[in-house]
Amino acid sequence: MTEAEWRPAIAILGAGIGGLAVAIGLMKRGVPVTIFEATETYSPLGAGIGLGPNSLDAMDLLDSRFRAEYDTVKTGNEKPEFLHCIFDALYAEEGFGEKRGWTRGIIGAPYFTRSSAHRKELLQIMERFIPEETIVFGKRARNIYQKQGKAAIEFYDGDVRTFDAVVGCDGVRGLSRQVVLGDIAPKHVPPAYCGIYSYRGIIPMNKAKAIFGRHAGDAKWFMAKGKGAVLYPITKGREANFIFFITDNDGRAHGNITERCTKQEMLEDLKGFDSRLLQLLDYAKPLRWPIMHHLETPTYFRGRVCLLGDVAHASSPHQAAGAGQALEDAVILSHLLTLVKSPDQIEAALQVYDTVRRPRAQKVVQTSYEAGVMYMWSSPEIGDDMNKIMENANQRLHWIWQHDLKTDINDAEYKFLKLVSE
Ligand SMILES: Cc1cc2nc3c(=O)[nH]c(=O)nc-3n(C[C@H](O)[C@H](O)[C@H](O)COP(=O)(O)OP(=O)(O)OC[C@H]3O[C@@H](n4cnc5c(N)ncnc54)[C@H](O)[C@@H]3O)c2cc1C
């Protein structure tokens, strides 16, 4: 094989949005991949995933057909006055703020068009790009180690497979995080609890309309002190996704595990909410989900192993930006791995990936947490001043949405070529 023909053999650990995105980007560019997924099938779990303009650009850059497929499942707001609005902020109290004269709190931008998808539908369109022979299900990795200039994955079934590089896309508690950070920053391996837990569910849109009337069909954020609720359309408006957020003042969520809970406990948490919001609890799963994040990640790579998606930068969902960061990771990494022309250049590619992606992705994690605090009226400077919340919210998202990914690609390429020529 000539040098020009050589392509690195890449293993991808995990077939979530991150793993499939980087697989799509690499396959489009002729780089061979093998995906290992612990579960027996693609996971249909999860609910609404919000995707801003930066995420749509990332899809285009990975493979323009991906964006075209997404356009067939994406769901926006229903009423024209909310098309460019990520959320309409209202009060969670009885009357949604009308008694105070508050009728609308638009958070958005003229260039922004709201778009979200059910996680299941997003995965389904991504699966179409993955040939059957490229993915191995029921294959859970137990360890990854560097071996003679390569990366070896050891699986629970005893199998060991060796690749030029391993891309860990194994989610918020993924093993690859231990592999990359275990020796140098062990305290940053486990995800941290944000101190916020959630109750979630999906309601058929006709039921949501019966309860909420004109407030159904468009994305809403209902705010209160230390609490909140979001409601937004998914599945082309056939259903609405909802999430309640509660600041964990009493250590109720015990830090990091999803626990069963009763409807009574949920009702106690939501005391003071408009009775229409409480009716959503009939459709909520009886589970208390703690919100976890990776606030600090000192590096996204070690040797031939790198981190992508939630395992690198799991984020609280308050800016609806987490999955988009996985797509951006995939754009930069797939471009860099395409530039690699020999085995000794792989670490340079992973190093540049870390340099380009980490500052931005970690800033998304940090600011998403801050946004959550503010939306729950717990920011010391802003408190419950809804006008100030609107002002802040309408300024805070532009750097995420308007990011120029092509400049990142050029920057990454420049840095990589410089590094390998030194
Ligand atoms: C069940 C679930 C529900 C979610 N719900 C929402 C939601 O409602 N809204 C939202 O905005 N975001 C949600 N997310 C998060 C969102 O999907 C992620 O931010 C984003 O998609 C990035 O995903 P990822 O691919 O990095 O990780 P994930 O989606 O977590 O995928 C990781 C994959 O790695 C596999 N895996 C883990 N360990 C191993 C191993 N040792 N060997 C092999 N495979 C392994 C897992 O089975 C999984 O398929 C959800 C994620 C999950 C897993």
XYZ file of C-alpha atoms and ligand atoms in Angstrom:
475
model
C 0.000 0.000 0.000
C 1.401 3.432 -0.890
C 1.581 6.242 1.651
C -1.187 8.120 -0.175
C -3.548 5.177 0.198
C -2.942 4.546 3.861
C -5.932 5.274 6.077
C -6.062 4.813 9.843
C -8.324 2.031 11.122
C -10.630 3.688 13.634
C -12.723 2.069 16.367
C -15.723 3.979 17.672
C -17.005 3.023 21.086
C -20.741 3.696 21.398
C -23.542 4.139 18.855
C -25.259 7.216 20.267
C -25.512 10.492 18.394
C -21.792 11.196 18.897
C -20.571 7.792 17.724
C -22.828 7.702 14.672
C -21.954 11.301 13.744
C -18.219 10.675 13.685
C -18.819 7.407 11.799
C -20.836 9.303 9.162
C -18.091 11.936 8.821
C -15.269 9.400 8.560
C -17.031 7.062 6.135
C -17.939 9.997 3.901
C -14.189 10.766 3.738
C -13.130 7.162 3.053
C -11.739 6.369 6.513
C -12.645 2.833 7.639
C -14.504 2.558 10.958
C -15.818 -0.170 13.234
C -18.450 0.766 15.802
C -18.813 -1.265 19.001
C -22.055 -0.818 20.906
C -22.731 -2.396 24.291
C -26.491 -2.801 23.791
C -28.093 -5.297 21.413
C -29.735 -2.662 19.194
C -29.685 1.086 18.693
C -31.140 2.622 21.864
C -34.589 4.153 21.342
C -34.464 5.841 24.777
C -34.534 9.566 25.344
C -36.796 12.346 24.264
C -36.433 15.768 22.692
C -33.072 16.955 21.412
C -32.855 20.642 20.538
C -30.515 21.552 17.682
C -29.454 25.128 16.862
C -28.022 26.536 13.600
C -24.488 25.407 14.535
C -25.753 21.811 14.796
C -27.387 22.011 11.365
C -24.146 23.373 9.889
C -22.315 20.448 11.485
C -24.712 17.988 9.828
C -24.091 19.646 6.479
C -20.347 19.418 6.947
C -20.448 15.770 8.001
C -22.547 14.729 5.016
C -25.108 16.969 3.317
C -27.480 13.983 3.056
C -27.561 13.864 6.860
C -28.937 17.389 7.007
C -31.474 16.537 4.292
C -32.660 13.518 6.298
C -32.905 15.599 9.461
C -35.118 18.081 7.646
C -37.683 15.292 7.214
C -38.055 14.719 10.984
C -37.287 18.068 12.591
C -40.038 19.835 14.491
C -40.373 23.561 14.978
C -42.830 25.795 16.766
C -46.380 25.880 15.480
C -47.372 29.549 15.473
C -45.603 31.957 13.122
C -44.872 34.424 15.934
C -42.757 31.766 17.697
C -40.854 30.359 14.695
C -37.621 32.134 15.606
C -37.939 31.543 19.300
C -36.146 28.813 21.253
C -38.492 29.355 24.196
C -41.305 31.637 25.215
C -40.654 32.315 28.913
C -43.677 32.444 31.219
C -44.244 32.181 34.954
C -44.933 28.705 36.387
C -47.394 30.153 38.922
C -51.177 30.047 38.500
C -52.062 32.068 35.396
C -48.541 31.813 33.867
C -47.912 35.479 34.772
C -51.027 36.952 33.165
C -52.144 38.402 36.511
C -48.902 40.407 36.518
C -49.467 41.505 32.922
C -46.775 39.136 31.587
C -47.960 37.635 28.324
C -44.806 36.721 26.424
C -41.034 36.314 26.906
C -39.464 35.518 23.579
C -35.935 34.084 23.681
C -34.489 33.732 20.201
C -33.044 35.624 17.241
C -34.258 36.563 13.735
C -31.725 34.182 12.125
C -32.646 31.318 14.481
C -35.410 28.866 13.585
C -36.423 26.499 16.324
C -35.780 22.868 15.546
C -35.757 19.742 17.640
C -36.206 16.015 17.174
C -37.061 12.980 19.183
C -33.757 11.235 19.995
C -35.186 8.001 18.553
C -35.977 9.664 15.200
C -32.591 11.340 15.040
C -30.840 8.021 15.648
C -33.055 6.349 13.028
C -31.971 8.736 10.290
C -28.323 8.382 11.315
C -28.553 4.573 11.287
C -29.326 4.682 7.568
C -25.742 5.815 6.929
C -24.204 2.918 8.835
C -23.683 -0.294 6.837
C -24.533 -3.408 8.853
C -21.008 -4.760 8.635
C -19.632 -1.591 10.241
C -21.324 -2.008 13.610
C -21.047 -4.742 16.228
C -23.839 -4.816 18.827
C -23.735 -6.490 22.226
C -20.034 -5.701 22.487
C -19.227 -3.921 25.756
C -15.660 -2.721 26.211
C -13.978 -3.478 29.524
C -10.679 -1.703 28.958
C -8.726 0.215 26.351
C -4.947 0.291 26.386
C -2.078 1.526 24.249
C -0.269 -1.355 22.584
C 2.809 -1.055 20.378
C 1.800 2.252 18.862
C -1.843 1.218 18.579
C -4.914 1.143 20.794
C -6.383 -2.158 21.905
C -9.930 -2.655 23.161
C -10.621 -5.526 25.499
C -14.278 -6.620 25.628
C -16.257 -8.380 28.325
C -16.583 -11.430 26.047
C -12.787 -11.840 26.173
C -12.197 -10.557 22.655
C -9.366 -8.024 22.061
C -9.300 -5.838 18.936
C -6.507 -3.497 17.888
C -6.896 -0.236 15.938
C -4.851 2.801 14.992
C -7.072 4.914 17.247
C -10.157 4.580 19.444
C -12.796 7.304 19.596
C -14.632 7.011 22.899
C -18.276 8.000 22.345
C -19.559 5.979 25.269
C -21.663 8.584 27.027
C -21.574 10.505 30.282
C -20.241 7.604 32.396
C -18.164 6.057 29.616
C -15.162 3.886 30.267
C -12.996 5.869 27.855
C -13.049 8.822 30.254
C -11.286 6.675 32.856
C -8.781 5.592 30.197
C -7.939 9.171 29.192
C -8.121 10.913 32.581
C -7.754 8.163 35.196
C -4.023 8.715 35.789
C -3.731 12.455 35.321
C -7.014 13.792 36.715
C -8.899 11.038 38.568
C -11.223 13.470 40.318
C -12.542 14.602 36.940
C -13.443 11.091 35.751
C -16.933 10.753 37.282
C -19.597 13.226 36.180
C -20.576 15.857 38.724
C -24.131 16.340 39.930
C -25.421 19.782 38.997
C -27.621 19.941 42.079
C -30.683 19.891 39.845
C -32.980 16.932 39.220
C -35.750 16.440 36.718
C -39.029 14.668 35.985
C -39.724 13.941 32.336
C -42.281 12.616 29.945
C -44.036 12.886 26.587
C -47.694 13.835 26.133
C -49.785 13.426 22.955
C -50.283 16.890 21.452
C -54.088 16.629 21.449
C -53.972 16.093 25.229
C -51.491 18.962 25.643
C -53.814 21.219 23.677
C -56.773 20.169 25.805
C -54.813 21.208 28.902
C -52.818 24.221 27.699
C -54.933 25.610 24.864
C -52.974 28.262 22.950
C -49.868 27.594 25.072
C -49.399 24.138 23.526
C -47.686 23.659 20.161
C -44.779 26.033 20.823
C -41.768 25.766 23.129
C -42.441 27.245 26.564
C -40.300 27.719 29.634
C -42.309 28.132 32.856
C -40.159 29.766 35.527
C -40.257 29.824 39.335
C -37.840 30.174 42.239
C -35.514 27.144 42.240
C -37.763 25.307 39.771
C -39.075 25.313 36.255
C -40.721 23.369 33.483
C -40.220 23.199 29.738
C -42.763 21.978 27.213
C -42.090 21.749 23.487
C -43.355 19.979 20.387
C -41.588 16.935 18.926
C -42.473 14.268 16.317
C -43.798 16.803 13.810
C -46.200 18.179 16.408
C -47.832 14.849 17.241
C -46.383 14.930 20.762
C -44.897 17.350 23.265
C -41.865 16.694 25.407
C -41.798 18.061 28.940
C -39.202 18.314 31.683
C -39.538 19.693 35.197
C -36.333 20.942 36.842
C -35.971 21.171 40.612
C -33.049 22.583 42.574
C -32.032 19.873 45.004
C -31.931 21.780 48.281
C -32.561 18.660 50.391
C -30.186 16.192 48.716
C -33.240 14.341 47.444
C -31.619 12.922 44.306
C -28.689 11.391 46.204
C -26.199 12.770 43.748
C -25.991 10.579 40.730
C -28.482 7.790 40.256
C -31.896 7.793 38.641
C -34.383 6.710 41.307
C -38.034 5.770 41.408
C -40.318 8.297 43.029
C -44.023 8.750 43.689
C -46.476 11.152 42.127
C -47.047 12.599 45.587
C -43.347 13.493 45.840
C -43.475 15.161 42.450
C -46.543 17.148 43.469
C -44.801 18.296 46.665
C -41.856 19.496 44.585
C -44.122 21.492 42.299
C -46.213 23.261 44.933
C -47.311 26.651 43.649
C -47.274 25.647 39.960
C -50.282 26.316 37.748
C -52.616 23.299 37.887
C -52.274 22.869 34.121
C -48.585 22.057 34.567
C -49.390 19.560 37.293
C -51.609 17.636 34.865
C -48.451 16.768 32.918
C -47.479 14.526 35.814
C -50.086 12.011 34.597
C -47.694 11.433 31.686
C -44.408 11.613 33.634
C -42.343 8.539 34.316
C -42.142 7.940 38.103
C -38.413 8.607 38.038
C -36.191 11.333 39.445
C -33.310 12.025 37.070
C -30.274 13.849 38.437
C -28.669 16.240 35.926
C -24.991 15.369 35.550
C -22.240 17.233 33.758
C -18.494 17.244 33.088
C -17.709 20.771 34.168
C -13.979 20.201 33.866
C -12.148 17.929 31.466
C -8.396 18.639 31.409
C -7.834 16.838 28.090
C -9.870 15.057 25.415
C -7.093 12.629 24.403
C -4.351 10.373 25.590
C -2.095 8.528 23.169
C -4.366 6.866 20.609
C -7.626 7.328 22.519
C -9.857 10.394 22.402
C -13.202 11.463 23.836
C -16.194 12.703 21.853
C -19.704 13.780 22.883
C -21.075 13.330 26.397
C -18.083 11.358 27.653
C -16.007 14.483 27.032
C -18.453 17.258 27.878
C -21.843 16.082 29.138
C -23.826 19.212 29.782
C -26.951 20.277 31.602
C -29.661 20.847 28.988
C -30.475 24.498 29.698
C -29.075 25.891 26.457
C -30.269 22.927 24.366
C -26.719 22.683 23.067
C -25.267 19.342 24.266
C -25.960 17.086 21.291
C -24.850 19.877 18.927
C -21.432 19.831 20.560
C -21.122 16.105 19.783
C -21.864 16.920 16.121
C -19.240 19.665 16.101
C -16.683 17.282 17.659
C -17.429 14.827 14.865
C -16.843 17.443 12.148
C -13.412 18.424 13.448
C -12.237 14.911 14.314
C -13.330 13.374 11.024
C -11.557 16.151 9.102
C -8.329 15.714 11.087
C -8.282 11.927 10.793
C -8.691 12.305 7.040
C -5.477 14.356 6.944
C -3.479 11.648 8.724
C -1.138 10.012 6.227
C 0.883 7.666 8.450
C 0.514 6.015 11.873
C 2.935 8.422 13.546
C 0.617 11.380 12.733
C -2.384 10.101 14.689
C -1.478 11.605 18.035
C -0.922 14.982 16.374
C -4.472 14.800 14.988
C -5.902 13.964 18.419
C -3.864 16.718 20.048
C -5.184 19.308 17.599
C -8.742 17.984 18.043
C -8.338 18.618 21.773
C -6.913 22.116 21.212
C -9.688 23.183 18.853
C -12.702 21.555 20.447
C -12.175 21.575 24.213
C -12.363 25.316 24.987
C -15.643 25.756 23.135
C -17.321 22.561 24.317
C -16.353 23.182 27.951
C -17.640 26.737 27.703
C -20.983 25.303 26.588
C -21.024 23.058 29.693
C -20.187 25.976 32.009
C -22.639 28.448 30.481
C -25.433 25.853 30.291
C -25.155 25.407 34.024
C -25.210 29.179 34.540
C -28.260 29.463 32.298
C -30.056 26.822 34.376
C -29.313 28.728 37.565
C -30.590 31.951 36.037
C -33.765 30.397 34.599
C -34.524 29.094 38.083
C -34.252 32.609 39.488
C -31.131 31.744 41.473
C -28.636 34.098 39.861
C -27.662 36.651 42.559
C -27.508 39.567 40.082
C -30.719 38.790 38.220
C -32.985 36.945 40.659
C -36.611 36.815 39.542
C -36.450 39.897 37.302
C -37.979 38.427 34.147
C -36.983 41.390 32.004
C -33.346 40.929 32.998
C -33.643 37.180 32.359
C -34.956 37.921 28.864
C -32.149 40.390 28.220
C -29.501 37.911 29.379
C -31.046 34.939 27.567
C -31.267 36.873 24.326
C -27.561 37.674 24.431
C -26.124 34.413 25.667
C -26.760 32.047 22.774
C -25.342 33.849 19.723
C -21.786 32.565 20.213
C -23.121 29.002 20.241
C -25.500 29.363 17.298
C -23.425 31.612 15.022
C -20.165 29.755 15.334
C -18.191 29.407 12.118
C -17.259 25.731 11.962
C -15.443 26.161 8.642
C -12.977 28.461 10.380
C -12.458 25.746 13.011
C -11.776 23.214 10.254
C -9.212 25.513 8.641
C -7.638 26.274 12.001
C -7.434 22.569 12.848
C -5.891 21.738 9.480
C -3.325 24.532 9.807
C -2.352 23.426 13.330
C -2.118 19.781 12.295
C 0.063 20.434 9.236
C 2.330 22.670 11.301
C 2.653 20.056 14.023
C 3.507 17.168 11.690
C 6.026 19.268 9.747
C 7.994 20.227 12.882
C -30.894 7.125 27.218
C -30.541 8.540 26.864
C -31.500 9.533 26.882
C -31.198 10.868 26.545
N -32.182 11.789 26.538
C -31.907 13.056 26.155
C -32.937 14.018 26.072
O -34.105 13.728 26.336
N -32.607 15.289 25.680
C -31.305 15.643 25.375
O -31.038 16.790 25.001
N -30.324 14.747 25.466
C -30.598 13.481 25.846
N -29.593 12.574 25.922
C -28.236 13.048 25.707
C -27.940 13.299 24.280
O -28.445 12.225 23.551
C -26.417 13.487 24.224
O -26.006 14.738 24.728
C -25.882 13.474 22.855
O -26.712 12.792 22.022
C -24.468 12.929 22.828
O -24.574 11.549 22.952
P -23.337 10.583 22.967
O -23.343 9.824 21.698
O -22.114 11.303 23.359
O -23.674 9.618 24.186
P -24.887 8.610 24.411
O -26.097 9.014 23.686
O -24.965 8.410 25.872
O -24.358 7.255 23.729
C -23.344 6.463 24.299
C -23.409 5.060 23.731
O -22.263 4.317 24.171
C -22.662 3.023 24.544
N -21.677 2.511 25.511
C -21.455 2.931 26.781
N -20.453 2.244 27.341
C -20.007 1.361 26.416
C -18.978 0.381 26.423
N -18.206 0.161 27.500
N -18.784 -0.365 25.306
C -19.564 -0.149 24.192
N -20.558 0.779 24.152
C -20.773 1.539 25.243
C -24.047 3.234 25.142
O -24.795 2.026 25.153
C -24.635 4.290 24.221
O -25.297 3.731 23.109
C -29.868 11.233 26.217
C -28.883 10.209 26.215
C -29.233 8.880 26.522
C -28.195 7.781 26.479
